[in-house]
Amino acid sequence: MEFRQIRYALAVAKLRSFTKAAERLNISQSAVSEQVKLLEEEAGFPLFKRGPRGIDVTERGRTFLYEAERIASDLLSLSDTARRLRGALLDTFTIGMGSGTAQIFMPRLFNNLEETMPGARLEIVTAPTKSIFNELHEERIDAGIAIESEPDRVPAGLVFDRLTEVEMALIVHPKHALARSRQPIDIGGLVAEPIIMNELSVGYGQVVLSLFTDLGIRPNILAIVDNIDTMKAIVQSGKGIAIVPRACAANEAALGVLKVMSITPARSVALSLFRRRQPLSRRKEGYLNALRDALKDEPSKAK
């Protein structure tokens, strides 16, 4: 199996279309179809089938592609390790990403990375929002992407540039009773549902908690975890529900392992690039400005 075959298949699963996948990958549709067919032949079973709303992932294909996505991520990390061991990269720029932001920003970040950060090695640290703030304050990372928080929750000396706004959405197991609804899910109706929460004092957890407390109710918290990947895994196992940025569950929704649903009242959160107020080195300031421009929504797309 080739890495490009897995990458093409994951694109088809996410976009539910060979045509759209080809456009996203900037290659011909025939090339996508051919490589996916070769992957299916080697796997020994079909990954996709045609459904009433486009391409659907088969039952075995769903399991296969879920594992393939994890392996693809590991391969990218391995490639970076090899470059580091060769000494091919000179400078190091370390950026922290708050829980759930990687899935939103990675495509933008790596689309033109060599142009954005020529001659540099990018190191990415994934951590909860509070840890991102602490790492910045202690000067262990150069910048951090996290949800905007109340001023008293952010250490003094940090400033930020807003990058984008994302919609918060409910995620449930596909067989959960709520998954059958065709209407946005009322937060007030979730009071008895066991919910998986993120850190409550800052970040997404603070936002989700406020959705309930603004209505004068308290959520039925089943567990509190420090990252969205764990939240999704628990919900995927059929234990509880969660409210996360919609974009963070796009891949799982495409693979059919999670159902993503709108909520009412609707809520969006702002994601921003945080940094220390004092300037970095001239070279790192250049990297930081280039990263901000690469990650920021275009004016026509900003909400």
mmCIF file of C-alpha atoms in Angstrom:
data_model
loop_
_atom_site.group_PDB
_atom_site.id
_atom_site.type_symbol
_atom_site.label_atom_id
_atom_site.label_comp_id
_atom_site.label_asym_id
_atom_site.label_seq_id
_atom_site.Cartn_x
_atom_site.Cartn_y
_atom_site.Cartn_z
ATOM 1 C CA MET A 1 0.000 0.000 0.000
ATOM 2 C CA GLU A 2 1.270 3.446 -0.891
ATOM 3 C CA PHE A 3 0.908 6.567 1.196
ATOM 4 C CA ARG A 4 -0.652 8.493 -1.686
ATOM 5 C CA GLN A 5 -3.356 5.825 -2.062
ATOM 6 C CA ILE A 6 -4.313 6.252 1.581
ATOM 7 C CA ARG A 7 -4.243 10.039 1.244
ATOM 8 C CA TYR A 8 -6.517 9.918 -1.811
ATOM 9 C CA ALA A 9 -8.965 7.532 -0.118
ATOM 10 C CA LEU A 10 -9.156 9.726 2.985
ATOM 11 C CA ALA A 11 -9.928 12.747 0.795
ATOM 12 C CA VAL A 12 -12.745 10.850 -0.956
ATOM 13 C CA ALA A 13 -14.179 9.769 2.409
ATOM 14 C CA LYS A 14 -14.107 13.284 3.805
ATOM 15 C CA LEU A 15 -15.594 14.994 0.731
ATOM 16 C CA ARG A 16 -17.882 12.069 -0.273
ATOM 17 C CA SER A 17 -16.940 12.648 -3.884
ATOM 18 C CA PHE A 18 -14.150 11.525 -6.209
ATOM 19 C CA THR A 19 -14.538 14.745 -8.192
ATOM 20 C CA LYS A 20 -14.201 17.015 -5.156
ATOM 21 C CA ALA A 21 -11.304 14.944 -3.829
ATOM 22 C CA ALA A 22 -9.480 15.343 -7.141
ATOM 23 C CA GLU A 23 -10.034 19.113 -7.040
ATOM 24 C CA ARG A 24 -8.772 19.310 -3.450
ATOM 25 C CA LEU A 25 -5.698 17.206 -4.297
ATOM 26 C CA ASN A 26 -5.124 19.120 -7.547
ATOM 27 C CA ILE A 27 -4.964 15.944 -9.653
ATOM 28 C CA SER A 28 -7.266 14.288 -12.185
ATOM 29 C CA GLN A 29 -10.330 12.326 -11.103
ATOM 30 C CA SER A 30 -9.091 9.310 -13.049
ATOM 31 C CA ALA A 31 -5.868 9.315 -11.010
ATOM 32 C CA VAL A 32 -7.838 9.335 -7.756
ATOM 33 C CA SER A 33 -10.137 6.546 -8.955
ATOM 34 C CA GLU A 34 -7.236 4.425 -10.165
ATOM 35 C CA GLN A 35 -5.252 4.696 -6.929
ATOM 36 C CA VAL A 36 -8.305 4.037 -4.743
ATOM 37 C CA LYS A 37 -9.119 0.979 -6.869
ATOM 38 C CA LEU A 38 -5.563 -0.334 -6.380
ATOM 39 C CA LEU A 39 -5.893 0.239 -2.636
ATOM 40 C CA GLU A 40 -9.207 -1.655 -2.558
ATOM 41 C CA GLU A 41 -7.683 -4.542 -4.515
ATOM 42 C CA GLU A 42 -4.832 -4.819 -2.034
ATOM 43 C CA ALA A 43 -7.186 -4.495 0.950
ATOM 44 C CA GLY A 44 -9.440 -7.196 -0.476
ATOM 45 C CA PHE A 45 -12.739 -5.344 -0.020
ATOM 46 C CA PRO A 46 -14.441 -2.171 -1.297
ATOM 47 C CA LEU A 47 -13.944 1.018 0.686
ATOM 48 C CA PHE A 48 -16.786 2.976 -0.905
ATOM 49 C CA LYS A 49 -20.275 2.527 -2.279
ATOM 50 C CA ARG A 50 -22.637 4.913 -4.015
ATOM 51 C CA GLY A 51 -25.430 6.266 -1.820
ATOM 52 C CA PRO A 52 -28.385 8.603 -2.380
ATOM 53 C CA ARG A 53 -26.302 11.621 -1.295
ATOM 54 C CA GLY A 54 -23.024 10.691 -2.948
ATOM 55 C CA ILE A 55 -20.195 8.361 -2.012
ATOM 56 C CA ASP A 56 -20.592 6.418 1.252
ATOM 57 C CA VAL A 57 -17.905 4.527 3.144
ATOM 58 C CA THR A 58 -18.553 0.797 3.556
ATOM 59 C CA GLU A 59 -18.616 -0.787 7.012
ATOM 60 C CA ARG A 60 -15.186 -2.385 6.598
ATOM 61 C CA GLY A 61 -13.937 0.705 4.794
ATOM 62 C CA ARG A 62 -14.877 2.850 7.796
ATOM 63 C CA THR A 63 -12.709 0.782 10.135
ATOM 64 C CA PHE A 64 -9.869 0.601 7.610
ATOM 65 C CA LEU A 65 -9.792 4.350 6.922
ATOM 66 C CA TYR A 66 -10.035 5.230 10.603
ATOM 67 C CA GLU A 67 -6.800 3.297 11.194
ATOM 68 C CA ALA A 68 -5.306 4.620 7.951
ATOM 69 C CA GLU A 69 -5.760 8.208 9.106
ATOM 70 C CA ARG A 70 -3.855 7.495 12.310
ATOM 71 C CA ILE A 71 -1.052 5.767 10.398
ATOM 72 C CA ALA A 72 -0.832 8.630 7.891
ATOM 73 C CA SER A 73 -0.318 11.038 10.772
ATOM 74 C CA ASP A 74 2.454 8.815 12.162
ATOM 75 C CA LEU A 75 4.162 8.717 8.758
ATOM 76 C CA LEU A 76 4.208 12.499 8.574
ATOM 77 C CA SER A 77 5.787 12.621 12.031
ATOM 78 C CA LEU A 78 8.356 10.020 10.971
ATOM 79 C CA SER A 79 9.237 12.053 7.894
ATOM 80 C CA ASP A 80 9.837 15.096 10.081
ATOM 81 C CA THR A 81 12.041 13.040 12.402
ATOM 82 C CA ALA A 82 14.144 11.900 9.446
ATOM 83 C CA ARG A 83 14.645 15.481 8.279
ATOM 84 C CA ARG A 84 15.651 16.509 11.778
ATOM 85 C CA LEU A 85 18.196 13.690 12.054
ATOM 86 C CA ARG A 86 19.679 14.678 8.687
ATOM 87 C CA GLY A 87 20.149 18.182 10.008
ATOM 88 C CA ALA A 88 18.366 19.475 6.946
ATOM 89 C CA LEU A 89 16.489 22.162 8.854
ATOM 90 C CA LEU A 90 18.257 25.055 10.527
ATOM 91 C CA ASP A 91 16.037 27.099 12.817
ATOM 92 C CA THR A 92 13.330 25.789 15.115
ATOM 93 C CA PHE A 93 10.014 27.563 15.586
ATOM 94 C CA THR A 94 7.782 26.001 18.234
ATOM 95 C CA ILE A 95 4.042 26.533 18.146
ATOM 96 C CA GLY A 96 1.497 25.193 20.608
ATOM 97 C CA MET A 97 -1.935 24.145 19.432
ATOM 98 C CA GLY A 98 -4.881 24.047 21.760
ATOM 99 C CA SER A 99 -7.119 21.009 21.899
ATOM 100 C CA GLY A 100 -8.946 20.506 18.612
ATOM 101 C CA THR A 101 -7.207 23.219 16.597
ATOM 102 C CA ALA A 102 -4.809 20.946 14.700
ATOM 103 C CA GLN A 103 -7.540 19.505 12.475
ATOM 104 C CA ILE A 104 -8.670 23.031 11.612
ATOM 105 C CA PHE A 105 -5.297 24.605 10.878
ATOM 106 C CA MET A 106 -2.995 21.807 9.667
ATOM 107 C CA PRO A 107 -4.169 21.959 6.017
ATOM 108 C CA ARG A 108 -3.562 25.718 5.909
ATOM 109 C CA LEU A 109 -0.259 25.423 7.736
ATOM 110 C CA PHE A 110 1.287 22.739 5.551
ATOM 111 C CA ASN A 111 -0.132 23.915 2.245
ATOM 112 C CA ASN A 112 2.861 26.208 1.611
ATOM 113 C CA LEU A 113 5.091 25.477 4.587
ATOM 114 C CA GLU A 114 8.377 25.695 2.682
ATOM 115 C CA GLU A 115 7.444 29.152 1.435
ATOM 116 C CA THR A 116 6.086 30.250 4.806
ATOM 117 C CA MET A 117 9.083 29.079 6.841
ATOM 118 C CA PRO A 118 12.055 28.537 4.508
ATOM 119 C CA GLY A 119 15.028 26.913 6.201
ATOM 120 C CA ALA A 120 13.173 26.245 9.445
ATOM 121 C CA ARG A 121 11.939 23.255 11.381
ATOM 122 C CA LEU A 122 8.449 23.633 12.758
ATOM 123 C CA GLU A 123 7.809 21.916 16.075
ATOM 124 C CA ILE A 124 4.176 21.529 17.122
ATOM 125 C CA VAL A 125 3.123 20.944 20.715
ATOM 126 C CA THR A 126 -0.489 19.889 21.286
ATOM 127 C CA ALA A 127 -1.799 20.759 24.730
ATOM 128 C CA PRO A 128 -4.852 22.132 26.571
ATOM 129 C CA THR A 129 -5.477 25.865 26.370
ATOM 130 C CA LYS A 130 -4.240 26.545 29.901
ATOM 131 C CA SER A 131 -0.977 24.724 29.172
ATOM 132 C CA ILE A 132 -0.507 26.702 25.956
ATOM 133 C CA PHE A 133 -0.779 29.948 27.924
ATOM 134 C CA ASN A 134 1.647 28.687 30.566
ATOM 135 C CA GLU A 135 4.176 27.477 27.978
ATOM 136 C CA LEU A 136 4.082 30.875 26.280
ATOM 137 C CA HIS A 137 4.449 32.718 29.566
ATOM 138 C CA GLU A 138 7.452 30.545 30.490
ATOM 139 C CA GLU A 139 8.987 31.124 27.008
ATOM 140 C CA ARG A 140 9.061 27.423 26.143
ATOM 141 C CA ILE A 141 7.137 27.947 22.898
ATOM 142 C CA ASP A 142 7.194 30.823 20.406
ATOM 143 C CA ALA A 143 3.464 31.076 19.664
ATOM 144 C CA GLY A 144 0.227 29.278 20.411
ATOM 145 C CA ILE A 145 -3.162 28.752 18.794
ATOM 146 C CA ALA A 146 -6.033 28.618 21.257
ATOM 147 C CA ILE A 147 -9.573 29.761 21.873
ATOM 148 C CA GLU A 148 -9.938 33.372 22.978
ATOM 149 C CA SER A 149 -10.634 33.506 26.704
ATOM 150 C CA GLU A 150 -11.707 36.089 29.236
ATOM 151 C CA PRO A 151 -8.843 38.546 29.946
ATOM 152 C CA ASP A 152 -8.508 37.371 33.545
ATOM 153 C CA ARG A 153 -7.882 33.812 32.291
ATOM 154 C CA VAL A 154 -4.898 34.815 30.135
ATOM 155 C CA PRO A 155 -1.455 35.439 31.709
ATOM 156 C CA ALA A 156 -0.250 39.029 31.598
ATOM 157 C CA GLY A 157 2.121 39.818 28.760
ATOM 158 C CA LEU A 158 0.346 37.774 26.077
ATOM 159 C CA VAL A 159 -1.295 39.338 23.025
ATOM 160 C CA PHE A 160 -3.205 37.740 20.168
ATOM 161 C CA ASP A 161 -4.418 38.046 16.572
ATOM 162 C CA ARG A 162 -7.778 36.485 15.727
ATOM 163 C CA LEU A 163 -7.508 33.826 13.025
ATOM 164 C CA THR A 164 -11.033 32.502 12.546
ATOM 165 C CA GLU A 165 -14.360 31.717 14.181
ATOM 166 C CA VAL A 166 -15.734 28.186 14.403
ATOM 167 C CA GLU A 167 -19.202 26.849 15.111
ATOM 168 C CA MET A 168 -19.720 24.656 18.165
ATOM 169 C CA ALA A 169 -21.699 21.482 17.494
ATOM 170 C CA LEU A 170 -22.986 18.404 19.295
ATOM 171 C CA ILE A 171 -21.344 15.042 18.593
ATOM 172 C CA VAL A 172 -23.101 11.766 19.365
ATOM 173 C CA HIS A 173 -22.721 8.113 18.460
ATOM 174 C CA PRO A 174 -24.538 7.395 15.155
ATOM 175 C CA LYS A 175 -26.917 5.041 17.003
ATOM 176 C CA HIS A 176 -27.750 7.546 19.756
ATOM 177 C CA ALA A 177 -31.422 8.557 19.862
ATOM 178 C CA LEU A 178 -30.483 12.200 19.224
ATOM 179 C CA ALA A 179 -28.823 11.242 15.932
ATOM 180 C CA ARG A 180 -32.257 10.774 14.349
ATOM 181 C CA SER A 181 -33.215 14.426 14.810
ATOM 182 C CA ARG A 182 -33.284 16.658 11.744
ATOM 183 C CA GLN A 183 -33.477 19.847 13.819
ATOM 184 C CA PRO A 184 -30.808 21.666 15.868
ATOM 185 C CA ILE A 185 -30.549 20.150 19.331
ATOM 186 C CA ASP A 186 -31.814 22.331 22.188
ATOM 187 C CA ILE A 187 -29.176 22.681 24.914
ATOM 188 C CA GLY A 188 -31.917 22.676 27.549
ATOM 189 C CA GLY A 189 -32.914 19.191 26.452
ATOM 190 C CA LEU A 190 -29.412 17.850 27.133
ATOM 191 C CA VAL A 191 -29.460 18.449 30.888
ATOM 192 C CA ALA A 192 -29.866 14.734 31.700
ATOM 193 C CA GLU A 193 -27.474 13.463 29.020
ATOM 194 C CA PRO A 194 -24.050 12.319 30.294
ATOM 195 C CA ILE A 195 -21.616 14.743 28.683
ATOM 196 C CA ILE A 196 -17.850 14.631 28.189
ATOM 197 C CA MET A 197 -16.278 18.000 28.978
ATOM 198 C CA ASN A 198 -12.988 19.746 28.323
ATOM 199 C CA GLU A 199 -11.137 21.890 30.911
ATOM 200 C CA LEU A 200 -13.874 23.904 32.630
ATOM 201 C CA SER A 201 -12.004 27.062 33.622
ATOM 202 C CA VAL A 202 -10.748 28.104 30.180
ATOM 203 C CA GLY A 203 -11.075 27.243 26.487
ATOM 204 C CA TYR A 204 -13.830 25.076 25.001
ATOM 205 C CA GLY A 205 -14.902 23.710 28.368
ATOM 206 C CA GLN A 206 -15.643 27.189 29.673
ATOM 207 C CA VAL A 207 -17.727 27.940 26.561
ATOM 208 C CA VAL A 208 -19.705 24.694 26.777
ATOM 209 C CA LEU A 209 -20.319 25.126 30.497
ATOM 210 C CA SER A 210 -21.686 28.622 29.835
ATOM 211 C CA LEU A 211 -24.174 27.190 27.310
ATOM 212 C CA PHE A 212 -25.828 25.400 30.220
ATOM 213 C CA THR A 213 -25.337 27.939 33.007
ATOM 214 C CA ASP A 214 -26.740 30.742 30.816
ATOM 215 C CA LEU A 215 -29.995 28.747 30.874
ATOM 216 C CA GLY A 216 -29.816 28.306 34.639
ATOM 217 C CA ILE A 217 -28.978 24.592 34.454
ATOM 218 C CA ARG A 218 -25.943 22.413 35.111
ATOM 219 C CA PRO A 219 -24.686 19.747 32.697
ATOM 220 C CA ASN A 220 -24.585 16.095 33.726
ATOM 221 C CA ILE A 221 -20.793 15.721 33.474
ATOM 222 C CA LEU A 222 -19.657 12.135 32.947
ATOM 223 C CA ALA A 223 -15.945 12.914 32.556
ATOM 224 C CA ILE A 224 -13.544 15.831 32.130
ATOM 225 C CA VAL A 225 -10.633 15.264 29.747
ATOM 226 C CA ASP A 226 -7.846 17.521 28.510
ATOM 227 C CA ASN A 227 -8.160 17.050 24.744
ATOM 228 C CA ILE A 228 -10.822 16.781 22.075
ATOM 229 C CA ASP A 229 -9.425 13.572 20.553
ATOM 230 C CA THR A 230 -10.168 11.745 23.809
ATOM 231 C CA MET A 231 -13.628 13.318 23.953
ATOM 232 C CA LYS A 232 -14.369 12.048 20.452
ATOM 233 C CA ALA A 233 -13.069 8.571 21.286
ATOM 234 C CA ILE A 234 -15.342 8.308 24.335
ATOM 235 C CA VAL A 235 -18.395 9.455 22.375
ATOM 236 C CA GLN A 236 -17.476 7.083 19.559
ATOM 237 C CA SER A 237 -17.532 4.219 22.069
ATOM 238 C CA GLY A 238 -21.173 5.054 22.789
ATOM 239 C CA LYS A 239 -20.565 6.563 26.225
ATOM 240 C CA GLY A 240 -21.934 10.082 26.470
ATOM 241 C CA ILE A 241 -22.145 13.121 24.210
ATOM 242 C CA ALA A 242 -19.904 16.167 23.730
ATOM 243 C CA ILE A 243 -19.959 19.670 22.265
ATOM 244 C CA VAL A 244 -16.910 20.580 20.182
ATOM 245 C CA PRO A 245 -16.017 22.810 17.219
ATOM 246 C CA ARG A 246 -17.798 21.323 14.192
ATOM 247 C CA ALA A 247 -14.616 21.296 12.113
ATOM 248 C CA CYS A 248 -12.864 19.139 14.725
ATOM 249 C CA ALA A 249 -15.178 16.215 14.000
ATOM 250 C CA ALA A 250 -15.389 16.574 10.212
ATOM 251 C CA ASN A 251 -13.241 13.509 9.489
ATOM 252 C CA GLU A 252 -15.138 11.275 11.918
ATOM 253 C CA ALA A 253 -18.438 12.489 10.482
ATOM 254 C CA ALA A 254 -17.245 11.691 6.954
ATOM 255 C CA LEU A 255 -16.275 8.185 8.061
ATOM 256 C CA GLY A 256 -19.638 7.717 9.769
ATOM 257 C CA VAL A 257 -18.246 7.026 13.247
ATOM 258 C CA LEU A 258 -19.751 10.190 14.760
ATOM 259 C CA LYS A 259 -22.871 12.230 14.087
ATOM 260 C CA VAL A 260 -22.328 16.001 14.143
ATOM 261 C CA MET A 261 -25.394 18.134 14.882
ATOM 262 C CA SER A 262 -26.171 21.833 15.206
ATOM 263 C CA ILE A 263 -27.192 23.210 18.595
ATOM 264 C CA THR A 264 -29.561 25.922 19.754
ATOM 265 C CA PRO A 265 -28.825 28.488 20.964
ATOM 266 C CA ALA A 266 -26.039 28.530 18.395
ATOM 267 C CA ARG A 267 -22.558 29.383 19.605
ATOM 268 C CA SER A 268 -19.302 30.168 17.813
ATOM 269 C CA VAL A 269 -15.859 30.636 19.318
ATOM 270 C CA ALA A 270 -12.878 32.647 18.132
ATOM 271 C CA LEU A 271 -9.509 30.962 17.620
ATOM 272 C CA SER A 272 -6.462 33.191 17.820
ATOM 273 C CA LEU A 273 -2.691 33.179 17.487
ATOM 274 C CA PHE A 274 -1.195 34.077 20.873
ATOM 275 C CA ARG A 275 2.320 35.365 21.447
ATOM 276 C CA ARG A 276 4.363 37.187 24.057
ATOM 277 C CA ARG A 277 4.236 40.957 23.917
ATOM 278 C CA GLN A 278 8.022 41.285 23.766
ATOM 279 C CA PRO A 279 9.485 40.744 20.280
ATOM 280 C CA LEU A 280 11.190 37.543 19.169
ATOM 281 C CA SER A 281 14.357 37.441 17.091
ATOM 282 C CA ARG A 282 14.101 39.088 13.675
ATOM 283 C CA ARG A 283 13.996 35.714 11.923
ATOM 284 C CA LYS A 284 11.334 34.325 14.271
ATOM 285 C CA GLU A 285 9.255 37.483 13.938
ATOM 286 C CA GLY A 286 9.294 36.826 10.201
ATOM 287 C CA TYR A 287 8.127 33.247 10.749
ATOM 288 C CA LEU A 288 5.408 34.430 13.115
ATOM 289 C CA ASN A 289 4.063 37.002 10.663
ATOM 290 C CA ALA A 290 4.104 34.467 7.831
ATOM 291 C CA LEU A 291 2.274 31.915 9.983
ATOM 292 C CA ARG A 292 -0.366 34.448 10.949
ATOM 293 C CA ASP A 293 -0.987 35.337 7.309
ATOM 294 C CA ALA A 294 -1.143 31.663 6.284
ATOM 295 C CA LEU A 295 -3.566 30.684 9.044
ATOM 296 C CA LYS A 296 -5.848 33.691 9.103
ATOM 297 C CA ASP A 297 -9.214 33.633 7.360
ATOM 298 C CA GLU A 298 -9.412 35.688 4.206
ATOM 299 C CA PRO A 299 -11.637 38.766 4.721
ATOM 300 C CA SER A 300 -14.293 37.296 2.439
ATOM 301 C CA LYS A 301 -14.411 34.107 4.529
ATOM 302 C CA ALA A 302 -14.253 35.630 7.991
ATOM 303 C CA LYS A 303 -17.439 35.380 10.017
#
